Amino acid sequence: MKRLENKIALVTGAGRGIGRAIAVALSDEGAQVAVNYNTSAESATVLAAEIESKGGTAVLFQADVSNYDDASILVDQVYARFGRIDILVNNAGISRDNLMVNMTDKECWEVMHANFGSVFNLTRLVAPSMMRERQGRIINITSPTAERAPVEGQSNYAASKAATEAFTRCSALELARFGVTVNAVAPGFVPTDLVGGLLQRYRARIIKRIPVREFERPEDVGAAVAYLATEQARYITGEVLHVDGGVNMSMGL
Ligand code: NAP
């Protein structure tokens, strides 16, 4: 029997990048996956077809999860289709890099709303039902920038991820007695669209700062998230699992 057989997972921002790999990893473990996308309808459709071709279940749900009303409709639609949500993965995220002194309000708050607002929205919306069911897994995708690996131009992004890690610990504390765990997975440097600009400019410099001297694969993140979603991880809560080839340990990029 697969480790997540009969589980229902909702993954935000799963149409491409790391979210896509998380959806595949959860499906490979037997979960039925609600695939949220915002603008990437085409690649989300390809993902769903890939999962279905392997005998899995993937259903697409469009929503801008930074917006509470949209997130609320999304959760209602997932409940209507699947009846419950056992695993929530808050993966959706953006960056709007700029030096702090030049950063605009828009650049700051767009990132806070997309990266932290979405976590706040969905956790509040999904937790009550998990509490009633006395089981659930919430996994938030953060970053080494949240703790001790600052990157110039990413004060907004780092603040959004630090907020998410603090929120992870507080909600873990509040939900622990209900059988619901809340953890974060912090990838290091995964060559996706999000970091395409940094990669173009600093590829050689970045690789030298990664102790394992290799870029991370989206599948590395997917495997860690899938583990935290299983019964084997039932006693882990309020943690940040750094899946980063040693980046956080060695003080960053
Ligand atoms: P990506 O390739 O740029 O993908 C971002 C994803 O987030 C897309 O699927 C996008 O959906 C979705 N998204 C953004 N805003 C959204 C919103 N308001 N509502 C719904 N979906 C939204 O980036 P990625 O590298 O895979 O990043 C995924 C997560 O990993 C982010 O939280 C990021 O901060 C984190 N992370 C990435 C790295 C890295 O090195 N790449 C390192 C540490 C942490 P649409 O395309 O459908 O609009």
mmCIF file of C-alpha atoms and ligand atoms in Angstrom:
data_model
loop_
_atom_site.group_PDB
_atom_site.id
_atom_site.type_symbol
_atom_site.label_atom_id
_atom_site.label_comp_id
_atom_site.label_asym_id
_atom_site.label_seq_id
_atom_site.Cartn_x
_atom_site.Cartn_y
_atom_site.Cartn_z
ATOM 1 C CA MET A 1 0.000 0.000 0.000
ATOM 2 C CA LYS A 2 1.272 3.470 -0.874
ATOM 3 C CA ARG A 3 1.932 5.806 2.037
ATOM 4 C CA LEU A 4 -0.736 8.386 1.127
ATOM 5 C CA GLU A 5 -3.447 6.076 -0.210
ATOM 6 C CA ASN A 6 -6.950 7.569 0.327
ATOM 7 C CA LYS A 7 -5.547 10.990 1.248
ATOM 8 C CA ILE A 8 -6.700 14.214 -0.377
ATOM 9 C CA ALA A 9 -4.035 16.871 -0.950
ATOM 10 C CA LEU A 10 -4.407 20.504 -1.992
ATOM 11 C CA VAL A 11 -1.231 22.044 -3.440
ATOM 12 C CA THR A 12 -1.194 25.763 -4.216
ATOM 13 C CA GLY A 13 0.718 27.060 -7.239
ATOM 14 C CA ALA A 14 1.086 23.518 -8.540
ATOM 15 C CA GLY A 15 0.928 24.234 -12.263
ATOM 16 C CA ARG A 16 4.678 24.634 -12.610
ATOM 17 C CA GLY A 17 7.990 24.735 -10.737
ATOM 18 C CA ILE A 18 8.349 23.227 -7.289
ATOM 19 C CA GLY A 19 4.581 22.960 -6.769
ATOM 20 C CA ARG A 20 4.330 20.717 -9.797
ATOM 21 C CA ALA A 21 6.952 18.336 -8.380
ATOM 22 C CA ILE A 22 5.156 18.323 -5.023
ATOM 23 C CA ALA A 23 1.870 17.374 -6.713
ATOM 24 C CA VAL A 24 3.630 14.534 -8.571
ATOM 25 C CA ALA A 25 5.368 13.281 -5.402
ATOM 26 C CA LEU A 26 2.103 13.236 -3.425
ATOM 27 C CA SER A 27 0.314 11.480 -6.271
ATOM 28 C CA ASP A 28 3.113 8.904 -6.590
ATOM 29 C CA GLU A 29 2.518 8.128 -2.900
ATOM 30 C CA GLY A 30 -1.165 7.522 -3.626
ATOM 31 C CA ALA A 31 -2.800 10.863 -2.731
ATOM 32 C CA GLN A 32 -5.532 12.379 -4.875
ATOM 33 C CA VAL A 33 -4.397 15.878 -5.708
ATOM 34 C CA ALA A 34 -6.288 19.157 -6.015
ATOM 35 C CA VAL A 35 -3.979 21.176 -8.241
ATOM 36 C CA ASN A 36 -4.329 24.917 -7.704
ATOM 37 C CA TYR A 37 -2.981 27.287 -10.346
ATOM 38 C CA ASN A 38 -3.450 30.996 -10.895
ATOM 39 C CA THR A 39 -2.306 31.894 -14.414
ATOM 40 C CA SER A 40 -0.613 28.712 -15.701
ATOM 41 C CA ALA A 41 -3.682 26.859 -16.961
ATOM 42 C CA GLU A 42 -1.825 25.202 -19.800
ATOM 43 C CA SER A 43 0.992 23.636 -17.793
ATOM 44 C CA ALA A 44 -1.457 22.680 -15.039
ATOM 45 C CA THR A 45 -3.495 20.779 -17.638
ATOM 46 C CA VAL A 46 -0.356 18.959 -18.807
ATOM 47 C CA LEU A 47 0.456 18.066 -15.182
ATOM 48 C CA ALA A 48 -3.029 16.684 -14.552
ATOM 49 C CA ALA A 49 -2.785 14.574 -17.709
ATOM 50 C CA GLU A 50 0.623 13.249 -16.586
ATOM 51 C CA ILE A 51 -0.742 12.237 -13.183
ATOM 52 C CA GLU A 52 -3.859 10.643 -14.685
ATOM 53 C CA SER A 53 -1.726 8.723 -17.222
ATOM 54 C CA LYS A 54 0.019 7.034 -14.284
ATOM 55 C CA GLY A 55 -3.346 6.061 -12.769
ATOM 56 C CA GLY A 56 -3.494 8.927 -10.272
ATOM 57 C CA THR A 57 -6.171 11.561 -9.681
ATOM 58 C CA ALA A 58 -5.558 15.275 -10.271
ATOM 59 C CA VAL A 59 -8.255 17.929 -10.501
ATOM 60 C CA LEU A 60 -7.505 21.532 -11.479
ATOM 61 C CA PHE A 61 -8.741 24.560 -9.526
ATOM 62 C CA GLN A 62 -7.986 28.109 -10.630
ATOM 63 C CA ALA A 63 -7.608 30.658 -7.810
ATOM 64 C CA ASP A 64 -5.465 33.599 -6.752
ATOM 65 C CA VAL A 65 -4.731 32.365 -3.231
ATOM 66 C CA SER A 66 -3.397 35.733 -2.090
ATOM 67 C CA ASN A 67 -7.021 36.870 -2.164
ATOM 68 C CA TYR A 68 -9.183 35.596 0.727
ATOM 69 C CA ASP A 69 -12.420 35.398 -1.270
ATOM 70 C CA ASP A 70 -10.717 33.447 -4.060
ATOM 71 C CA ALA A 71 -9.063 31.136 -1.534
ATOM 72 C CA SER A 72 -12.393 30.568 0.177
ATOM 73 C CA ILE A 73 -14.096 29.613 -3.093
ATOM 74 C CA LEU A 74 -11.165 27.300 -3.871
ATOM 75 C CA VAL A 75 -11.532 25.450 -0.560
ATOM 76 C CA ASP A 76 -15.315 25.120 -1.025
ATOM 77 C CA GLN A 77 -14.750 23.695 -4.511
ATOM 78 C CA VAL A 78 -12.205 21.170 -3.255
ATOM 79 C CA TYR A 79 -14.555 20.069 -0.460
ATOM 80 C CA ALA A 80 -17.396 19.769 -2.991
ATOM 81 C CA ARG A 81 -15.259 17.557 -5.248
ATOM 82 C CA PHE A 82 -13.354 15.472 -2.683
ATOM 83 C CA GLY A 83 -15.247 15.848 0.621
ATOM 84 C CA ARG A 84 -12.191 16.783 2.689
ATOM 85 C CA ILE A 85 -8.584 17.997 2.630
ATOM 86 C CA ASP A 86 -6.055 15.882 4.537
ATOM 87 C CA ILE A 87 -2.892 17.575 3.278
ATOM 88 C CA LEU A 88 -2.496 21.275 2.523
ATOM 89 C CA VAL A 89 0.720 22.401 0.842
ATOM 90 C CA ASN A 90 1.141 26.179 0.752
ATOM 91 C CA ASN A 91 3.628 26.461 -2.076
ATOM 92 C CA ALA A 92 2.468 29.488 -4.132
ATOM 93 C CA GLY A 93 5.016 32.276 -4.129
ATOM 94 C CA ILE A 94 6.507 35.183 -6.036
ATOM 95 C CA SER A 95 9.480 37.527 -5.843
ATOM 96 C CA ARG A 96 9.762 41.225 -6.701
ATOM 97 C CA ASP A 97 13.426 41.979 -6.048
ATOM 98 C CA ASN A 98 14.721 45.474 -5.390
ATOM 99 C CA LEU A 99 17.143 47.098 -2.999
ATOM 100 C CA MET A 100 15.304 47.947 0.209
ATOM 101 C CA VAL A 101 15.765 51.725 -0.116
ATOM 102 C CA ASN A 102 14.308 51.644 -3.642
ATOM 103 C CA MET A 103 11.533 49.182 -2.947
ATOM 104 C CA THR A 104 8.001 50.363 -3.622
ATOM 105 C CA ASP A 105 4.966 49.660 -1.466
ATOM 106 C CA LYS A 106 3.590 47.569 -4.310
ATOM 107 C CA GLU A 107 6.711 45.392 -4.518
ATOM 108 C CA CYS A 108 6.656 44.836 -0.782
ATOM 109 C CA TRP A 109 2.964 44.111 -0.249
ATOM 110 C CA GLU A 110 2.437 42.040 -3.390
ATOM 111 C CA VAL A 111 5.089 39.652 -2.127
ATOM 112 C CA MET A 112 3.732 39.645 1.435
ATOM 113 C CA HIS A 113 0.210 38.916 0.196
ATOM 114 C CA ALA A 114 1.239 36.198 -2.263
ATOM 115 C CA ASN A 115 3.764 34.456 -0.002
ATOM 116 C CA PHE A 116 2.427 34.967 3.522
ATOM 117 C CA GLY A 117 -1.166 36.116 2.896
ATOM 118 C CA SER A 118 -1.884 32.921 0.969
ATOM 119 C CA VAL A 119 -0.618 30.785 3.874
ATOM 120 C CA PHE A 120 -2.736 32.755 6.348
ATOM 121 C CA ASN A 121 -5.824 32.518 4.101
ATOM 122 C CA LEU A 122 -5.664 28.804 3.424
ATOM 123 C CA THR A 123 -4.563 27.670 6.873
ATOM 124 C CA ARG A 124 -7.507 29.480 8.450
ATOM 125 C CA LEU A 125 -9.887 28.064 5.866
ATOM 126 C CA VAL A 126 -8.729 24.439 6.065
ATOM 127 C CA ALA A 127 -7.729 24.007 9.729
ATOM 128 C CA PRO A 128 -11.263 23.890 11.281
ATOM 129 C CA SER A 129 -12.209 20.835 9.246
ATOM 130 C CA MET A 130 -8.871 19.126 9.996
ATOM 131 C CA MET A 131 -9.460 19.833 13.709
ATOM 132 C CA ARG A 132 -12.876 18.180 13.524
ATOM 133 C CA GLU A 133 -11.375 15.188 11.710
ATOM 134 C CA ARG A 134 -8.591 15.016 14.336
ATOM 135 C CA GLN A 135 -5.976 14.674 11.598
ATOM 136 C CA GLY A 136 -4.215 16.781 9.008
ATOM 137 C CA ARG A 137 -0.916 17.895 7.570
ATOM 138 C CA ILE A 138 -0.078 21.481 6.658
ATOM 139 C CA ILE A 139 3.250 22.063 4.913
ATOM 140 C CA ASN A 140 4.480 25.550 4.044
ATOM 141 C CA ILE A 141 7.267 26.212 1.564
ATOM 142 C CA THR A 142 9.734 28.751 2.957
ATOM 143 C CA SER A 143 13.349 29.647 2.198
ATOM 144 C CA PRO A 144 16.789 29.959 3.827
ATOM 145 C CA THR A 145 16.343 33.745 3.423
ATOM 146 C CA ALA A 146 13.875 33.529 6.334
ATOM 147 C CA GLU A 147 16.625 32.789 8.838
ATOM 148 C CA ARG A 148 20.251 33.438 8.155
ATOM 149 C CA ALA A 149 20.822 33.474 4.412
ATOM 150 C CA PRO A 150 19.914 36.985 3.304
ATOM 151 C CA VAL A 151 20.050 37.833 -0.402
ATOM 152 C CA GLU A 152 20.486 41.455 -1.506
ATOM 153 C CA GLY A 153 17.286 42.793 -3.033
ATOM 154 C CA GLN A 154 15.048 40.263 -1.277
ATOM 155 C CA SER A 155 14.069 42.023 1.954
ATOM 156 C CA ASN A 156 10.377 41.716 1.010
ATOM 157 C CA TYR A 157 10.717 38.043 0.081
ATOM 158 C CA ALA A 158 12.770 37.186 3.180
ATOM 159 C CA ALA A 159 10.256 38.955 5.431
ATOM 160 C CA SER A 160 7.382 37.024 3.847
ATOM 161 C CA LYS A 161 9.168 33.713 4.444
ATOM 162 C CA ALA A 162 10.157 34.637 8.013
ATOM 163 C CA ALA A 163 6.512 35.516 8.681
ATOM 164 C CA THR A 164 5.521 32.132 7.277
ATOM 165 C CA GLU A 165 7.997 30.279 9.496
ATOM 166 C CA ALA A 166 6.777 32.106 12.615
ATOM 167 C CA PHE A 167 3.185 31.407 11.587
ATOM 168 C CA THR A 168 4.110 27.735 11.045
ATOM 169 C CA ARG A 169 5.347 27.421 14.648
ATOM 170 C CA CYS A 170 2.383 29.238 16.219
ATOM 171 C CA SER A 171 -0.217 27.336 14.236
ATOM 172 C CA ALA A 172 1.615 24.065 14.949
ATOM 173 C CA LEU A 173 1.277 24.823 18.653
ATOM 174 C CA GLU A 174 -2.419 25.626 18.359
ATOM 175 C CA LEU A 175 -3.266 22.597 16.214
ATOM 176 C CA ALA A 176 -1.058 19.912 17.800
ATOM 177 C CA ARG A 177 -3.693 18.669 20.253
ATOM 178 C CA PHE A 178 -6.076 18.096 17.338
ATOM 179 C CA GLY A 179 -3.738 15.695 15.520
ATOM 180 C CA VAL A 180 -2.824 18.302 12.917
ATOM 181 C CA THR A 181 0.866 18.931 12.213
ATOM 182 C CA VAL A 182 2.217 22.124 10.661
ATOM 183 C CA ASN A 183 5.729 22.199 9.239
ATOM 184 C CA ALA A 184 7.774 24.089 6.696
ATOM 185 C CA VAL A 185 10.111 22.850 3.993
ATOM 186 C CA ALA A 186 12.817 25.320 2.995
ATOM 187 C CA PRO A 187 14.428 24.567 -0.372
ATOM 188 C CA GLY A 188 17.797 26.091 -1.246
ATOM 189 C CA PHE A 189 18.307 26.979 -4.885
ATOM 190 C CA VAL A 190 16.031 25.263 -7.390
ATOM 191 C CA PRO A 191 16.415 26.533 -10.978
ATOM 192 C CA THR A 192 12.792 27.552 -11.649
ATOM 193 C CA ASP A 193 11.281 30.674 -13.249
ATOM 194 C CA LEU A 194 11.318 32.327 -9.808
ATOM 195 C CA VAL A 195 15.105 32.488 -9.679
ATOM 196 C CA GLY A 196 15.772 32.674 -13.442
ATOM 197 C CA GLY A 197 17.134 36.227 -13.180
ATOM 198 C CA LEU A 198 19.530 35.391 -10.340
ATOM 199 C CA LEU A 199 20.661 32.293 -12.185
ATOM 200 C CA GLN A 200 21.428 34.195 -15.364
ATOM 201 C CA ARG A 201 23.570 36.744 -13.547
ATOM 202 C CA TYR A 202 25.234 34.714 -10.830
ATOM 203 C CA ARG A 203 25.167 31.020 -11.827
ATOM 204 C CA ALA A 204 28.884 30.379 -11.196
ATOM 205 C CA ARG A 205 28.913 32.312 -7.929
ATOM 206 C CA ILE A 206 25.810 30.610 -6.606
ATOM 207 C CA ILE A 207 26.973 27.066 -7.269
ATOM 208 C CA LYS A 208 30.180 27.728 -5.307
ATOM 209 C CA ARG A 209 28.089 28.709 -2.276
ATOM 210 C CA ILE A 210 26.070 25.473 -2.324
ATOM 211 C CA PRO A 211 28.025 22.961 -0.206
ATOM 212 C CA VAL A 212 26.951 19.971 -2.333
ATOM 213 C CA ARG A 213 28.004 21.925 -5.476
ATOM 214 C CA GLU A 214 24.821 21.006 -7.299
ATOM 215 C CA PHE A 215 21.544 22.812 -7.929
ATOM 216 C CA GLU A 216 18.511 21.366 -6.215
ATOM 217 C CA ARG A 217 15.879 19.470 -8.175
ATOM 218 C CA PRO A 218 12.176 20.204 -7.653
ATOM 219 C CA GLU A 219 11.823 16.474 -6.891
ATOM 220 C CA ASP A 220 14.075 16.919 -3.840
ATOM 221 C CA VAL A 221 11.457 19.248 -2.381
ATOM 222 C CA GLY A 222 8.604 16.957 -3.453
ATOM 223 C CA ALA A 223 10.135 13.998 -1.605
ATOM 224 C CA ALA A 224 10.511 15.979 1.643
ATOM 225 C CA VAL A 225 6.943 17.279 1.479
ATOM 226 C CA ALA A 226 5.601 13.796 0.780
ATOM 227 C CA TYR A 227 7.470 12.448 3.821
ATOM 228 C CA LEU A 228 6.060 15.138 6.120
ATOM 229 C CA ALA A 229 2.588 14.241 4.855
ATOM 230 C CA THR A 230 2.914 10.572 5.871
ATOM 231 C CA GLU A 231 2.071 8.750 9.094
ATOM 232 C CA GLN A 232 5.813 8.232 9.666
ATOM 233 C CA ALA A 233 6.109 11.994 10.285
ATOM 234 C CA ARG A 234 3.203 12.145 12.759
ATOM 235 C CA TYR A 235 5.413 13.291 15.654
ATOM 236 C CA ILE A 236 7.109 16.145 13.755
ATOM 237 C CA THR A 237 5.452 19.521 14.099
ATOM 238 C CA GLY A 238 6.486 23.173 14.142
ATOM 239 C CA GLU A 239 9.720 22.336 12.314
ATOM 240 C CA VAL A 240 11.495 23.820 9.317
ATOM 241 C CA LEU A 241 13.067 21.055 7.242
ATOM 242 C CA HIS A 242 15.950 22.516 5.254
ATOM 243 C CA VAL A 243 16.264 20.652 1.967
ATOM 244 C CA ASP A 244 19.040 22.753 0.502
ATOM 245 C CA GLY A 245 22.313 20.887 0.003
ATOM 246 C CA GLY A 246 23.732 22.609 3.082
ATOM 247 C CA VAL A 247 22.949 26.234 2.174
ATOM 248 C CA ASN A 248 21.288 27.186 5.451
ATOM 249 C CA MET A 249 23.883 25.330 7.520
ATOM 250 C CA SER A 250 26.705 27.207 5.839
ATOM 251 C CA MET A 251 25.112 30.674 6.194
ATOM 252 C CA GLY A 252 23.588 31.019 2.776
ATOM 253 C CA LEU A 253 24.034 31.966 -0.813
HETATM 254 P P1 NAP B 1 7.818 29.465 -9.833
HETATM 255 O O1 NAP B 1 8.361 28.435 -10.756
HETATM 256 O O2 NAP B 1 7.910 30.904 -10.186
HETATM 257 O O3 NAP B 1 6.314 29.074 -9.509
HETATM 258 C C1 NAP B 1 5.539 29.857 -8.662
HETATM 259 C C2 NAP B 1 4.187 29.202 -8.508
HETATM 260 O O4 NAP B 1 3.417 29.963 -7.582
HETATM 261 C C3 NAP B 1 3.411 29.154 -9.815
HETATM 262 O O5 NAP B 1 2.801 27.879 -9.917
HETATM 263 C C4 NAP B 1 2.356 30.242 -9.635
HETATM 264 O O6 NAP B 1 1.119 29.960 -10.262
HETATM 265 C C5 NAP B 1 2.148 30.185 -8.142
HETATM 266 N N1 NAP B 1 1.551 31.410 -7.631
HETATM 267 C C6 NAP B 1 2.146 32.623 -7.445
HETATM 268 N N2 NAP B 1 1.262 33.509 -6.969
HETATM 269 C C7 NAP B 1 0.084 32.822 -6.852
HETATM 270 C C8 NAP B 1 -1.201 33.192 -6.396
HETATM 271 N N3 NAP B 1 -1.466 34.436 -5.981
HETATM 272 N N4 NAP B 1 -2.179 32.256 -6.410
HETATM 273 C C9 NAP B 1 -1.923 30.995 -6.821
HETATM 274 N N5 NAP B 1 -0.722 30.588 -7.258
HETATM 275 C C10 NAP B 1 0.261 31.502 -7.263
HETATM 276 O O7 NAP B 1 8.524 29.360 -8.401
HETATM 277 P P2 NAP B 1 9.081 28.100 -7.579
HETATM 278 O O8 NAP B 1 10.540 28.229 -7.535
HETATM 279 O O9 NAP B 1 8.450 26.849 -8.032
HETATM 280 O O10 NAP B 1 8.543 28.510 -6.132
HETATM 281 C C11 NAP B 1 7.581 27.723 -5.413
HETATM 282 C C12 NAP B 1 7.731 28.040 -3.934
HETATM 283 O O11 NAP B 1 9.061 27.661 -3.514
HETATM 284 C C13 NAP B 1 7.603 29.529 -3.605
HETATM 285 O O12 NAP B 1 6.911 29.677 -2.378
HETATM 286 C C14 NAP B 1 9.035 29.974 -3.464
HETATM 287 O O13 NAP B 1 9.150 31.105 -2.652
HETATM 288 C C15 NAP B 1 9.648 28.740 -2.824
HETATM 289 N N6 NAP B 1 11.104 28.635 -2.934
HETATM 290 C C16 NAP B 1 11.720 28.539 -4.155
HETATM 291 C C17 NAP B 1 13.100 28.415 -4.211
HETATM 292 C C18 NAP B 1 13.846 28.282 -5.513
HETATM 293 O O14 NAP B 1 15.086 28.241 -5.478
HETATM 294 N N7 NAP B 1 13.181 28.183 -6.644
HETATM 295 C C19 NAP B 1 13.860 28.405 -3.018
HETATM 296 C C20 NAP B 1 13.202 28.515 -1.801
HETATM 297 C C21 NAP B 1 11.828 28.620 -1.772
HETATM 298 P P3 NAP B 1 0.734 30.417 -11.787
HETATM 299 O O15 NAP B 1 1.932 30.139 -12.634
HETATM 300 O O16 NAP B 1 -0.426 29.531 -12.084
HETATM 301 O O17 NAP B 1 0.338 31.861 -11.746
#
